[in-house]
Each structure stands twice: as structure tokens, then as C-alpha cells.
Amino acid sequence: TVKGKDAADKYVLSDVNGNAELTKVKKGTYILKAELMGYMTHTQEITVEKNLVLGDVKMSEDVEVLDAAKVTDVGNPIVVKKDTIEYTASSFKTSDNDMLEALLKKLPGVEVEADGTITANGETIKKITIDGKTFFLDDPQLATKNLPAKMIEKVKVVERKSEQARFTGIDDGQEETIIDLSIYKGMMNGWFGNVMAGGGHDAPDQGYYTGDKTFWNDGWRYQGAGILGNFKEKSQISLILNANNTNNRGFNDMAGSMMQGMRGGGGGMGRGMGGWGRGNGITTSWMGGLNGAFTLLDDQMDLAGNYLYNGSINDVMEESSKITYLEDGSRLLNDETGTGRTMTQGHRFGMRLEHKFSENTSILFEPQFNFGYGNFNEFSKFTTDTERDGVATRTNEGYTSRNGLNDNWSTSGFLLLRQRLGKPGRTISANIRYSFSDNNMYGFNQSLTTVYDLQTGAGSDDPVNQRYDQNSKSTSLSGRLVYTEPLGAGFFIETNYQYSWNKNTSYKNTFNSATDALLDGMLQYDDAGEMLDPIYSNLINNTSQNHRAGASLAYQKDKVRA
């Protein structure tokens, strides 16, 4: 395995003689890691500028592992089958309480990032299936953080061709990497369940307030998860529940992502310690989901559907102190404290329908719907002093307050119609994709900065007292028609036509308060007589259409494609 500073893992398995070759490695410096059961892991730094031959890599025996080794009937821990790498789960040690994520972290070539993103041999995993059946569509975290590792018999990393290529038999160069899980046969005969729970307390023994001191965090941590399932050869039903306040969110937060998008991605005002972005603070999350997958109509139809409800609360408390040294020998002393709370909730529906009307005609339809809402409240105070000759004088002080409400919805999907036309390789297919979204936010942006004259000590106020209303709508439609014709001797011709239409509309109306009255030192917004602020307001419309037609001649035989 090699891993670069900014690159994902890339790995290869050796042959029976111990020879291994890594290809398509970009120039740079990497950490090379060689692993073999019964031997100590070998690690070294390498620099790749051109073809690099390392020669023999010598590894030391791991005496403790060798002494504890025993022969079992699990077979090879890793088996390579064409485009599939199969791992035997029992060959990689996990505890009874571990979830699938812990197992994946132990598999060579598989990486799980802190945010839950999974990569296998450098390719991002966007889908996990169970015995070939869809599990919650395109949200791998629902599997990795909620399926117990002890129920998994095998993990298969599969590089598969696109839906269209699998139907036509002509490789179109589009591939995806998925993970397919095999469940122990004993769990495929009826109902089974698993419950996990745990708790603890932060150290030191200290709680704190957040936000406007309405919310109290007492330092206690908890985590609980459960799954109830009924898996059979032609049907799978599973109910999953998860709740914790340990930053271990077990789902893809679509509602939160859309709200963050309206706030400009990072969506925060933290200064000294890196902002209120994702990953900061303590996140409490909860979710419940139902998934079903069925084979129907004498194996002619595969139908899968799921529903997920989820919510999260993120609490942030920051303190920062900064010293700036000036050329005249004086110093600026800046102190800031801030708190913030972000809350989101969402509902998600998804379905996948694949039906064979005959051996020559089939349809695939996969729609998704998302509904979400949320709010945020952030507050920070700051002071700046100028220190000269050991005497500190107040330069400025003030506060910033931001809060808002958000609601959003989105839907997307695709429809694929496929038809064989008698002769092997002669096909016609139509692919239609769509995406719609509507995102709304309403909120306030207020700050009051008092700047002091270093000579007289007199202060002058600089207020910002704004209300904003913003909306973003997006519509996308596209269709692609493909015809393939075999010419013989491994040659094919493909003709295609594609049309796409996109429209994006967004606006932000920002208003200034009619007055800047204070109550207990805090700005009060007065909407009677408010004025539109054109500098902080905007309206954007973007519409585009695209037509594309093409034809290509391809050669495909065995493993050769050109």
C-alpha cells in the first residue's frame, strides 16, 4: 500500500511468488507499507519521479502472532476474482460491539475518513448492497455505522460497469466501485436483532452553557444503536435506530448540507479557532430508518424502498486570544468568546425499481425525495487592547449575532429504458435524469463595534442591523438516446444524442433596520420603515441548454478495449 500526503491509499496484492507492481502512481513522496500475516509490517518513505524498482523487501517475523496462529477452515482472508476483491470478515478481528465501519478500517486497501467517506483502492464508495440488494440507496454511512460487524461473513469490493454497459455488453468506460456484503446464512432465515448502548462523562468533570444560556451541556456522553431485520433469499426488511452525542452521526445529513449551502459552505463567523464549520463542537444526532428490498414476479422484478428520519444539534463554544506585534513596538491584544447552536431535521424517501418485461426489454427507475428544515444561532464578543510600554488601552470592543431559519426540499432520479433488437449487441436505450430543489432562508445579521480614540478615550459606535430573505431554486433535465450496432470481429459502432436543460435562480434581499435602538446593550431590529440594502442584495438567473450528438467506433474482445 502507498499513501501520499494528499492522496488516497493505492494497493496491490502480490502473486504466489511475492512479486507486486503498483501502477498509475503520480509523482510525489509516499509512505510504502507491506503487510503479510505472521510478519511485522514494513514501512518506508519513497519518492516517485519515474519507474521505481524497490527490489526485495525484507520483513521480520512477528513472533507473538506466529505463536498464537492456528489453522481454521475460513480459507484465504483475501481472494481476487476478476473485478472483485473478496475479504473474509472473520479473518479480521473485531469485537462484538463493533459496527461495519470498524471492520472496513482493518481491510487492506480500504480507508474510512473521519467524515465517514469510504475509499477502496482510491475510488470513493457511494453505494453499499447486501447480497446484491440495495441498502438505503446512496448513503453508505447508514450501513457502516449501523450494521454490526459480527453479522458480516464477507465484504466484496466490486468494480462494475455502468447499467447501460452491463445491458449492451459494450464497455462504455464508465465504472463505479461498490461494496457488497454477504450475511451469515444463519441470519438469512428469519428475524434477527442487535442492540448496543454505552455512556460516559467528559474529563474534567465540567459542564458549560451554550448559545444564550438556555441550553446546558452537563458533560455526559451516550451512544445507542439498534437494528431489527428479516433477511431471506428474495426479501430483506430492516429497521435501524441510532442516537448519540459523541459526534458519530450515522447518516448523510441532506437537510444540514442544503442549509450550509445557503450560508456559503462554511457558514460561520468564528475567528480565532477556525470558525463554526463542520467538525467543530459537539453534535447530538438521532435517526430512524426503514429499508426493504424484494425480488418479485418470478425474479423478473427487483423493488427496493426506504424511509429515513434524522435530526442533529451541533453546539460550539470557542475562546481565542491573539497577540499581534507591531513595528513601533506596541502590541494588539485580541480576546474573543463565542457560542453557537445549529439544529436540523429531515425526511428522506427513496425507491429503486428494475423490471424485465422480457429478455430483450427492461426498465430501471430510481427516484429520491428529501425534505428538511433547521435553524442556527451564533453569538460572539470581542475586545482589542493596544499595549504600549506595558500600558494597555482599549481600542475596540463589540459583539456579532447571527441567526436564521431554513426550510428546503429536493428530488432527483433517473429512468433507464433498455431494448435489445434481436441481434446480439444491437440495442437502443434511453436515459432520462432530473433534479429539482428549493431552498429558503430567513434571518438576521447584527453586530455592534465600538471604536475608541486612543488620545481622548471617546468611543464611537459602528452598528450593522440587517434582516435578510433569500431563496435558491434549481431545475435540471437531461435525456440521452444510445444505439449500438455490432460490426463483427469485435467491432461495434455506437451513436448517441444528448439534450440537457438547466435553470438556476437565486435571490437575496437584505434590509437595514429603520433605527438602531439598543436594549440592554443589544441592537433591536425595527421593521417599520426598513430599507432595502442594494449592496448586500442580489438576483441571479442562469439558464442553459446543451445538444450533443456523436458516433464512435469501438473494438472490444476479452480484456482489450479500444
Coordinates of C-alpha atoms in Angstrom, one line a residue:
T1 CA 0.0 0.0 0.0
V2 CA 1.2 3.5 -0.7
K3 CA -0.3 6.7 0.7
G4 CA 0.6 10.3 -0.2
K5 CA 0.0 13.4 1.8
D6 CA -3.0 14.5 -0.2
A7 CA -3.8 11.2 -1.9
A8 CA -5.9 8.2 -1.0
D9 CA -4.4 4.7 -0.5
K10 CA -3.4 2.7 -3.5
Y11 CA -2.7 -1.0 -3.0
V12 CA -1.9 -4.2 -4.9
L13 CA -1.8 -7.9 -3.9
S14 CA 1.4 -9.9 -4.6
D15 CA 1.4 -13.0 -6.7
V16 CA 2.3 -16.5 -5.4
N17 CA 6.0 -15.7 -5.7
G18 CA 5.7 -12.5 -3.7
N19 CA 6.0 -10.1 -6.7
A20 CA 3.9 -7.0 -6.7
E21 CA 3.6 -3.9 -9.0
L22 CA 1.8 -0.7 -8.4
T23 CA 0.8 1.3 -11.5
K24 CA -0.6 4.8 -12.2
V25 CA 1.1 6.3 -9.2
K26 CA 1.5 10.1 -9.6
K27 CA 4.9 11.7 -8.9
G28 CA 5.4 12.6 -5.3
T29 CA 6.5 11.3 -1.9
Y30 CA 4.6 8.4 -0.4
I31 CA 4.6 6.0 2.6
L32 CA 5.0 2.4 1.4
K33 CA 3.5 -0.2 3.6
A34 CA 3.9 -4.0 3.1
E35 CA 1.8 -6.4 5.2
L36 CA 1.9 -10.2 5.5
M37 CA 0.2 -12.3 8.1
G38 CA 2.7 -13.6 10.6
Y39 CA 5.3 -10.8 9.9
M40 CA 5.9 -7.3 11.2
T41 CA 4.5 -4.6 8.9
H42 CA 7.2 -3.0 6.8
T43 CA 7.0 0.8 6.3
Q44 CA 9.3 3.1 4.4
E45 CA 9.2 6.5 2.7
I46 CA 9.6 6.5 -1.1
T47 CA 9.8 9.3 -3.7
V48 CA 8.3 8.5 -7.1
E49 CA 9.7 10.5 -10.1
K50 CA 9.8 7.7 -12.7
N51 CA 9.6 3.9 -12.7
L52 CA 10.9 2.8 -9.3
V53 CA 12.2 -0.7 -8.5
L54 CA 12.4 -1.5 -4.8
G55 CA 13.9 -5.0 -5.2
D56 CA 13.4 -7.4 -2.3
V57 CA 11.5 -6.0 0.8
K58 CA 12.6 -7.9 3.9
M59 CA 10.1 -8.4 6.7
S60 CA 10.7 -9.6 10.2
E61 CA 8.7 -12.4 11.8
D62 CA 6.0 -11.4 14.3
V63 CA 6.7 -14.0 16.9
E64 CA 3.7 -13.2 19.0
V65 CA 1.4 -13.6 16.0
L66 CA 3.1 -16.8 14.9
D67 CA 2.8 -18.3 18.4
A68 CA -0.9 -17.5 18.5
A69 CA -1.7 -18.7 15.0
K70 CA -3.9 -21.7 14.4
V71 CA -5.4 -23.4 11.3
T72 CA -9.1 -22.8 10.7
D73 CA -11.5 -23.5 7.8
V74 CA -12.0 -19.9 6.8
G75 CA -9.8 -20.2 3.8
N76 CA -7.9 -17.2 2.3
P77 CA -8.6 -13.9 4.0
I78 CA -8.5 -12.1 0.6
V79 CA -9.5 -13.5 -2.7
V80 CA -9.3 -11.7 -6.1
K81 CA -11.9 -12.6 -8.7
K82 CA -11.7 -10.6 -11.9
D83 CA -13.1 -7.2 -10.9
T84 CA -13.9 -8.3 -7.3
I85 CA -11.8 -8.4 -4.2
E86 CA -13.4 -10.5 -1.5
Y87 CA -12.5 -10.3 2.2
T88 CA -13.4 -13.0 4.7
A89 CA -14.7 -10.9 7.7
S90 CA -13.7 -13.5 10.3
S91 CA -10.0 -13.1 9.3
F92 CA -10.0 -9.5 10.6
K93 CA -10.5 -9.2 14.4
T94 CA -13.5 -7.1 15.6
S95 CA -15.3 -7.0 18.9
D96 CA -19.0 -7.9 19.5
N97 CA -19.9 -4.2 19.7
D98 CA -18.1 -3.1 16.6
M99 CA -20.0 -1.8 13.6
L100 CA -19.2 -2.4 9.9
E101 CA -17.1 0.8 9.9
A102 CA -14.6 -0.8 12.3
L103 CA -14.3 -3.9 10.1
L104 CA -13.7 -1.8 6.9
K105 CA -10.8 0.1 8.6
K106 CA -9.0 -3.2 9.0
L107 CA -9.2 -4.3 5.4
P108 CA -6.1 -3.6 3.2
G109 CA -6.8 -1.0 0.6
V110 CA -10.0 0.3 2.2
E111 CA -9.9 3.7 4.0
V112 CA -12.6 5.3 6.2
E113 CA -12.1 9.0 6.7
A114 CA -13.2 11.0 9.8
D115 CA -16.3 12.3 8.0
G116 CA -17.4 8.7 7.1
T117 CA -16.2 8.8 3.5
I118 CA -15.1 5.3 2.3
T119 CA -12.5 4.8 -0.4
A120 CA -11.3 1.4 -1.9
N121 CA -8.1 1.5 -3.9
G122 CA -8.5 5.2 -4.3
E123 CA -12.2 5.0 -5.5
T124 CA -15.0 6.6 -3.5
I125 CA -17.7 4.2 -2.4
K126 CA -21.1 5.7 -2.9
K127 CA -23.3 2.6 -2.6
I128 CA -23.4 -0.5 -0.3
T129 CA -25.5 -3.5 -1.1
I130 CA -26.4 -6.6 0.9
D131 CA -26.3 -9.8 -1.2
G132 CA -26.8 -7.7 -4.3
K133 CA -29.8 -5.8 -2.9
T134 CA -29.9 -2.1 -2.4
F135 CA -29.5 -0.8 1.2
F136 CA -30.7 2.8 1.6
L137 CA -29.7 3.8 -1.9
D138 CA -26.7 6.1 -2.0
D139 CA -25.9 6.6 1.7
P140 CA -23.1 4.2 2.7
Q141 CA -22.9 5.6 6.3
L142 CA -26.3 4.1 7.1
A143 CA -24.6 0.7 6.6
T144 CA -21.2 1.4 8.0
K145 CA -22.3 3.0 11.3
N146 CA -25.4 0.9 11.9
L147 CA -24.8 -2.7 10.7
P148 CA -23.0 -4.9 13.3
A149 CA -19.7 -6.3 12.1
K150 CA -20.4 -9.7 13.6
M151 CA -23.3 -10.4 11.1
I152 CA -21.0 -9.9 8.1
E153 CA -19.5 -13.0 6.5
K154 CA -17.8 -11.5 3.5
V155 CA -17.0 -8.0 2.2
K156 CA -16.7 -7.7 -1.6
V157 CA -15.3 -4.6 -3.2
V158 CA -16.7 -4.7 -6.8
E159 CA -15.7 -2.6 -9.8
R160 CA -18.7 -2.9 -12.1
K161 CA -19.6 -1.4 -15.4
S162 CA -22.5 1.1 -15.8
E163 CA -26.1 -0.1 -16.0
Q164 CA -26.1 0.5 -19.8
A165 CA -22.8 -1.3 -20.4
R166 CA -24.0 -4.3 -18.5
F167 CA -27.1 -4.4 -20.7
T168 CA -25.5 -3.8 -24.1
G169 CA -22.4 -5.8 -23.4
I170 CA -20.3 -2.9 -24.7
D171 CA -17.9 -1.3 -22.3
D172 CA -18.6 2.5 -22.3
G173 CA -15.7 3.2 -20.0
Q174 CA -18.0 4.3 -17.1
E175 CA -17.5 2.3 -13.9
E176 CA -18.4 2.5 -10.3
T177 CA -17.0 0.8 -7.2
I178 CA -19.4 -0.5 -4.7
I179 CA -19.2 -2.7 -1.6
D180 CA -21.4 -5.8 -1.4
L181 CA -21.9 -7.5 1.9
S182 CA -22.7 -11.2 2.5
I183 CA -24.6 -12.1 5.6
Y184 CA -24.1 -15.3 7.6
K185 CA -26.5 -17.8 6.4
G186 CA -27.9 -18.3 9.9
M187 CA -29.2 -14.8 9.7
M188 CA -31.0 -15.3 6.4
N189 CA -33.8 -17.5 7.7
G190 CA -35.9 -15.1 9.8
W191 CA -35.9 -12.2 12.2
F192 CA -32.7 -11.1 14.0
G193 CA -31.7 -8.1 16.1
N194 CA -28.9 -6.3 17.7
V195 CA -28.8 -3.5 20.4
M196 CA -25.8 -1.6 21.5
A197 CA -25.6 1.2 24.2
G198 CA -22.9 3.0 26.1
G199 CA -22.3 6.0 28.3
G200 CA -19.6 8.1 29.9
H201 CA -18.5 11.5 31.1
D202 CA -16.1 14.1 29.8
A203 CA -12.9 14.8 31.7
P204 CA -12.5 17.1 33.5
D205 CA -15.9 17.0 35.3
Q206 CA -17.2 20.3 34.0
G207 CA -20.3 21.3 32.0
Y208 CA -20.9 24.5 30.2
Y209 CA -23.6 26.7 28.8
T210 CA -24.1 27.2 25.0
G211 CA -25.9 29.9 23.0
D212 CA -28.0 32.3 25.0
K213 CA -27.6 30.1 28.2
T214 CA -30.8 28.3 27.5
F215 CA -29.0 25.1 26.8
W216 CA -26.9 23.3 29.3
N217 CA -24.3 20.6 28.5
D218 CA -23.5 18.6 31.6
G219 CA -20.6 16.7 30.1
W220 CA -22.4 13.3 29.9
R221 CA -21.9 11.3 26.7
Y222 CA -24.2 8.5 25.4
Q223 CA -24.5 6.3 22.3
G224 CA -27.1 3.8 21.3
A225 CA -27.9 1.9 18.2
G226 CA -30.2 -1.0 17.2
I227 CA -31.2 -3.0 14.2
L228 CA -34.1 -5.4 13.6
G229 CA -34.1 -7.3 10.3
N230 CA -35.6 -10.1 8.4
F231 CA -33.4 -11.3 5.6
K232 CA -34.3 -14.0 3.2
E233 CA -33.2 -15.1 -0.2
K234 CA -35.7 -12.9 -2.0
S235 CA -36.6 -10.3 0.6
Q236 CA -34.8 -8.0 3.0
I237 CA -36.5 -5.9 5.7
S238 CA -34.5 -3.9 8.2
L239 CA -35.3 -1.2 10.8
I240 CA -32.4 0.8 12.2
L241 CA -32.2 3.3 15.1
N242 CA -29.3 5.4 16.2
A243 CA -28.9 8.2 18.8
N244 CA -25.7 9.7 20.3
N245 CA -24.0 12.9 21.4
T246 CA -20.4 11.7 20.5
N247 CA -20.1 13.3 17.0
N248 CA -20.8 9.9 15.5
R249 CA -23.5 10.9 13.1
G250 CA -24.7 7.7 11.3
F251 CA -26.3 9.3 8.2
N252 CA -25.7 11.8 5.4
D253 CA -27.3 15.0 6.6
M254 CA -29.0 16.3 3.5
A255 CA -31.0 18.9 5.3
G256 CA -27.9 20.3 7.0
S257 CA -25.9 20.3 3.8
M258 CA -28.6 22.4 2.0
M259 CA -28.7 24.9 4.9
Q260 CA -24.9 25.1 4.9
G261 CA -25.1 25.8 1.2
M262 CA -27.3 28.8 1.8
R263 CA -24.8 30.1 4.4
G264 CA -21.9 29.9 2.0
G265 CA -20.5 26.5 2.7
G266 CA -18.6 27.1 5.9
G267 CA -21.5 29.2 7.2
G268 CA -19.8 30.5 10.3
M269 CA -18.3 33.6 12.0
G270 CA -15.7 32.0 14.3
R271 CA -12.4 33.9 14.1
G272 CA -9.7 32.7 16.4
M273 CA -10.1 29.0 16.3
G274 CA -11.2 28.2 12.8
G275 CA -14.9 29.1 12.7
W276 CA -18.1 27.3 13.2
G277 CA -17.6 24.9 10.3
R278 CA -18.4 21.2 10.3
G279 CA -16.4 19.1 12.7
N280 CA -16.2 21.7 15.4
G281 CA -18.2 21.4 18.6
I282 CA -20.4 18.6 20.0
T283 CA -23.0 17.0 17.7
T284 CA -26.1 15.2 19.1
S285 CA -27.8 13.2 16.4
W286 CA -30.7 10.8 16.1
M287 CA -32.2 8.8 13.3
G288 CA -34.7 6.1 12.4
G289 CA -34.9 4.3 9.1
L290 CA -36.8 1.5 7.4
N291 CA -35.4 -0.3 4.3
G292 CA -37.0 -3.0 2.2
A293 CA -35.7 -4.9 -0.9
F294 CA -37.7 -7.6 -2.7
T295 CA -37.4 -9.9 -5.7
L296 CA -40.9 -10.3 -7.3
L297 CA -42.7 -11.7 -10.3
D298 CA -40.7 -14.9 -10.7
D299 CA -37.4 -13.0 -10.4
Q300 CA -38.4 -10.5 -13.1
M301 CA -38.7 -7.5 -10.8
D302 CA -36.4 -6.1 -8.1
L303 CA -38.1 -3.5 -5.9
A304 CA -36.4 -1.6 -3.1
G305 CA -37.6 1.3 -1.0
N306 CA -36.6 3.2 2.2
Y307 CA -37.6 6.0 4.5
L308 CA -35.3 7.9 6.9
Y309 CA -36.0 10.5 9.6
N310 CA -33.0 12.2 11.1
G311 CA -32.1 15.2 13.2
S312 CA -29.0 16.8 14.7
I313 CA -27.9 19.5 17.1
N314 CA -24.4 21.0 16.9
D315 CA -23.2 23.0 19.9
V316 CA -20.0 25.1 19.6
M317 CA -18.2 27.1 22.3
E318 CA -14.9 28.9 21.4
E319 CA -12.4 31.1 23.1
S320 CA -9.4 32.7 21.5
S321 CA -6.6 35.1 22.4
K322 CA -4.3 36.6 19.8
I323 CA -1.3 38.9 20.1
T324 CA -0.2 41.0 17.1
Y325 CA 3.3 42.7 17.3
L326 CA 3.5 46.0 15.5
E327 CA 6.6 47.7 14.1
D328 CA 6.5 50.5 16.6
G329 CA 7.0 48.0 19.5
S330 CA 3.4 48.0 20.6
R331 CA 1.1 45.0 20.7
L332 CA -2.6 44.4 19.8
L333 CA -4.3 42.1 22.3
N334 CA -7.4 40.5 20.9
D335 CA -9.7 38.2 23.0
E336 CA -12.9 36.6 21.7
T337 CA -15.5 34.2 23.1
G338 CA -18.3 32.7 21.0
T339 CA -21.1 30.2 21.2
G340 CA -23.3 28.7 18.5
R341 CA -26.1 26.1 18.0
T342 CA -27.3 24.6 14.8
M343 CA -30.3 22.3 14.6
T344 CA -31.6 20.4 11.5
Q345 CA -34.2 17.7 10.9
G346 CA -35.1 15.9 7.7
H347 CA -37.1 13.2 5.9
R348 CA -35.8 11.2 3.1
F349 CA -37.6 8.7 0.7
G350 CA -36.1 6.6 -1.9
M351 CA -37.0 3.8 -4.3
R352 CA -35.4 1.5 -6.9
L353 CA -37.4 -0.4 -9.4
E354 CA -35.9 -2.7 -12.0
H355 CA -38.2 -4.8 -14.1
K356 CA -37.6 -7.2 -17.0
F357 CA -40.6 -7.3 -19.3
S358 CA -38.8 -9.9 -21.4
E359 CA -35.2 -10.9 -22.1
N360 CA -35.0 -8.0 -24.5
T361 CA -36.8 -5.3 -22.7
S362 CA -36.2 -3.8 -19.3
I363 CA -36.7 -0.6 -17.3
L364 CA -34.9 0.9 -14.3
F365 CA -36.3 3.7 -12.2
E366 CA -34.7 5.3 -9.2
P367 CA -36.3 8.4 -7.6
Q368 CA -35.4 10.1 -4.3
F369 CA -37.2 12.8 -2.3
N370 CA -35.7 15.0 0.6
F371 CA -37.5 17.4 2.9
G372 CA -35.6 19.3 5.6
Y373 CA -35.7 22.3 7.9
G374 CA -33.4 23.8 10.5
N375 CA -32.2 26.9 12.4
F376 CA -29.0 28.4 13.8
N377 CA -28.0 30.9 16.4
E378 CA -24.5 32.3 16.8
F379 CA -23.1 34.9 19.2
S380 CA -19.6 36.2 19.8
K381 CA -18.0 39.0 21.9
F382 CA -14.6 40.5 21.3
T383 CA -12.2 43.1 22.8
T384 CA -9.0 44.6 21.4
D385 CA -6.4 46.5 23.5
T386 CA -3.3 48.3 22.4
E387 CA -0.4 47.8 24.8
R388 CA 2.4 50.3 24.7
D389 CA 5.2 50.4 27.3
G390 CA 3.3 48.0 29.5
V391 CA 0.1 50.0 29.5
A392 CA -3.0 48.6 27.8
T393 CA -5.6 51.0 26.3
R394 CA -8.9 49.7 24.9
T395 CA -9.0 50.0 21.1
N396 CA -12.4 48.5 20.3
E397 CA -15.0 46.1 21.6
G398 CA -18.3 44.7 20.4
Y399 CA -20.3 41.7 19.5
T400 CA -21.7 39.8 16.5
S401 CA -25.0 37.9 16.4
R402 CA -26.4 35.8 13.6
N403 CA -29.5 33.6 13.5
G404 CA -31.8 32.2 10.9
L405 CA -34.4 29.7 9.8
N406 CA -34.3 27.4 6.9
D407 CA -36.6 25.0 5.0
N408 CA -35.7 23.1 1.9
W409 CA -36.7 20.2 -0.3
S410 CA -35.2 18.4 -3.3
T411 CA -35.9 15.5 -5.6
S412 CA -33.8 13.7 -8.2
G413 CA -33.8 10.5 -10.1
F414 CA -33.3 8.7 -13.4
L415 CA -35.3 6.5 -15.7
L416 CA -33.5 4.0 -18.0
L417 CA -35.3 2.2 -20.8
R418 CA -33.4 -0.7 -22.5
Q419 CA -34.3 -2.7 -25.6
R420 CA -32.4 -5.4 -27.4
L421 CA -33.2 -5.6 -31.1
G422 CA -32.7 -9.2 -31.9
K423 CA -29.1 -9.4 -32.9
P424 CA -26.6 -9.7 -30.0
G425 CA -25.1 -6.3 -29.4
R426 CA -27.8 -4.4 -31.3
T427 CA -29.5 -2.3 -28.7
I428 CA -31.3 1.0 -28.1
S429 CA -31.6 2.7 -24.7
A430 CA -32.9 6.0 -23.4
N431 CA -31.8 7.6 -20.1
I432 CA -33.7 10.4 -18.5
R433 CA -32.4 12.3 -15.5
Y434 CA -34.0 15.0 -13.4
S435 CA -33.3 17.2 -10.4
F436 CA -35.3 19.9 -8.6
S437 CA -34.6 21.8 -5.4
D438 CA -36.0 24.7 -3.5
N439 CA -34.1 26.3 -0.6
N440 CA -35.3 29.1 1.6
M441 CA -33.6 31.1 4.5
Y442 CA -34.8 33.9 6.7
G443 CA -32.6 35.5 9.3
F444 CA -30.8 38.4 11.0
N445 CA -27.2 39.7 10.9
Q446 CA -26.4 42.1 13.7
S447 CA -23.1 43.5 15.1
L448 CA -22.1 46.5 17.2
T449 CA -18.5 47.6 17.2
T450 CA -17.3 50.5 19.5
V451 CA -14.1 52.1 18.4
Y452 CA -12.2 54.2 21.0
D453 CA -9.9 57.2 20.3
L454 CA -6.5 56.4 21.7
Q455 CA -6.0 60.0 22.7
T456 CA -9.3 61.0 24.3
G457 CA -10.8 57.6 25.1
A458 CA -14.1 58.6 23.5
G459 CA -16.0 55.8 21.8
S460 CA -18.0 55.8 18.5
D461 CA -20.4 53.0 17.5
D462 CA -20.5 51.2 14.2
P463 CA -23.7 49.2 14.0
V464 CA -24.8 46.6 11.5
N465 CA -28.5 45.8 11.9
Q466 CA -29.8 43.7 9.0
R467 CA -32.6 41.3 8.1
Y468 CA -32.3 39.0 5.1
D469 CA -34.5 36.8 3.0
Q470 CA -33.0 34.5 0.4
N471 CA -34.1 31.7 -1.9
S472 CA -32.4 29.4 -4.3
K473 CA -34.2 27.2 -6.9
S474 CA -32.5 24.7 -9.2
T475 CA -34.0 22.6 -12.1
S476 CA -32.1 20.2 -14.3
L477 CA -33.4 17.8 -17.0
S478 CA -31.5 15.7 -19.4
G479 CA -32.0 12.8 -21.8
R480 CA -29.7 10.6 -23.7
L481 CA -30.5 8.2 -26.5
V482 CA -27.9 5.5 -27.5
Y483 CA -27.9 3.0 -30.3
T484 CA -25.3 0.2 -30.6
E485 CA -24.6 -2.0 -33.6
P486 CA -22.2 -4.9 -33.8
L487 CA -20.0 -4.9 -37.0
G488 CA -18.3 -8.3 -36.3
A489 CA -14.8 -9.4 -35.4
G490 CA -15.1 -7.5 -32.1
F491 CA -16.0 -4.1 -33.6
F492 CA -19.0 -2.1 -32.6
I493 CA -20.4 1.3 -33.6
E494 CA -22.3 3.5 -31.1
T495 CA -24.3 6.6 -32.0
N496 CA -25.8 8.8 -29.3
Y497 CA -27.7 12.1 -28.8
Q498 CA -28.0 14.0 -25.6
Y499 CA -30.0 17.0 -24.6
S500 CA -29.8 18.9 -21.3
W501 CA -31.6 21.9 -19.8
N502 CA -30.7 23.6 -16.6
K503 CA -32.1 26.6 -14.8
N504 CA -30.8 28.1 -11.5
T505 CA -32.5 31.1 -9.9
S506 CA -31.4 32.7 -6.6
Y507 CA -32.0 36.0 -4.8
K508 CA -31.1 37.6 -1.6
N509 CA -32.9 40.6 -0.2
T510 CA -31.2 42.4 2.6
F511 CA -32.9 45.2 4.6
N512 CA -31.5 47.7 7.1
S513 CA -33.3 48.4 10.3
A514 CA -35.2 51.8 10.4
T515 CA -33.5 52.5 13.8
D516 CA -30.5 51.2 15.7
A517 CA -32.1 51.3 19.2
L518 CA -30.4 49.3 22.0
L519 CA -31.9 47.2 24.7
D520 CA -29.5 46.0 27.4
G521 CA -26.7 46.8 25.0
M522 CA -28.2 44.7 22.2
L523 CA -29.4 46.0 18.8
Q524 CA -33.2 45.7 18.2
Y525 CA -34.4 45.3 14.7
D526 CA -37.2 47.8 13.6
D527 CA -39.0 46.6 10.5
A528 CA -41.3 49.6 10.3
G529 CA -39.7 51.7 7.7
E530 CA -36.8 49.3 6.9
M531 CA -34.8 50.0 3.8
L532 CA -33.5 47.6 1.1
D533 CA -29.7 47.5 1.1
P534 CA -28.7 47.1 -2.6
I535 CA -25.1 46.3 -1.8
Y536 CA -25.9 43.1 0.1
S537 CA -28.8 42.2 -2.1
N538 CA -28.7 40.3 -5.4
L539 CA -30.7 38.4 -8.0
I540 CA -29.1 35.7 -10.3
N541 CA -30.7 33.9 -13.1
N542 CA -28.8 31.2 -15.1
T543 CA -30.4 29.1 -17.9
S544 CA -28.6 26.8 -20.3
Q545 CA -29.4 24.3 -23.0
N546 CA -27.0 21.8 -24.5
H547 CA -27.3 19.5 -27.5
R548 CA -24.7 16.8 -28.2
A549 CA -24.6 14.1 -30.8
G550 CA -21.8 11.7 -31.6
A551 CA -20.7 8.4 -33.0
S552 CA -17.8 6.2 -32.1
L553 CA -16.2 3.0 -33.4
A554 CA -15.0 0.6 -30.7
Y555 CA -13.2 -2.6 -30.5
Q556 CA -13.8 -5.0 -27.6
K557 CA -12.5 -8.5 -27.2
D558 CA -11.7 -10.3 -24.0
K559 CA -9.8 -7.7 -21.9
V560 CA -8.9 -5.5 -24.8
R561 CA -10.9 -2.3 -25.5
A562 CA -10.1 0.5 -27.9

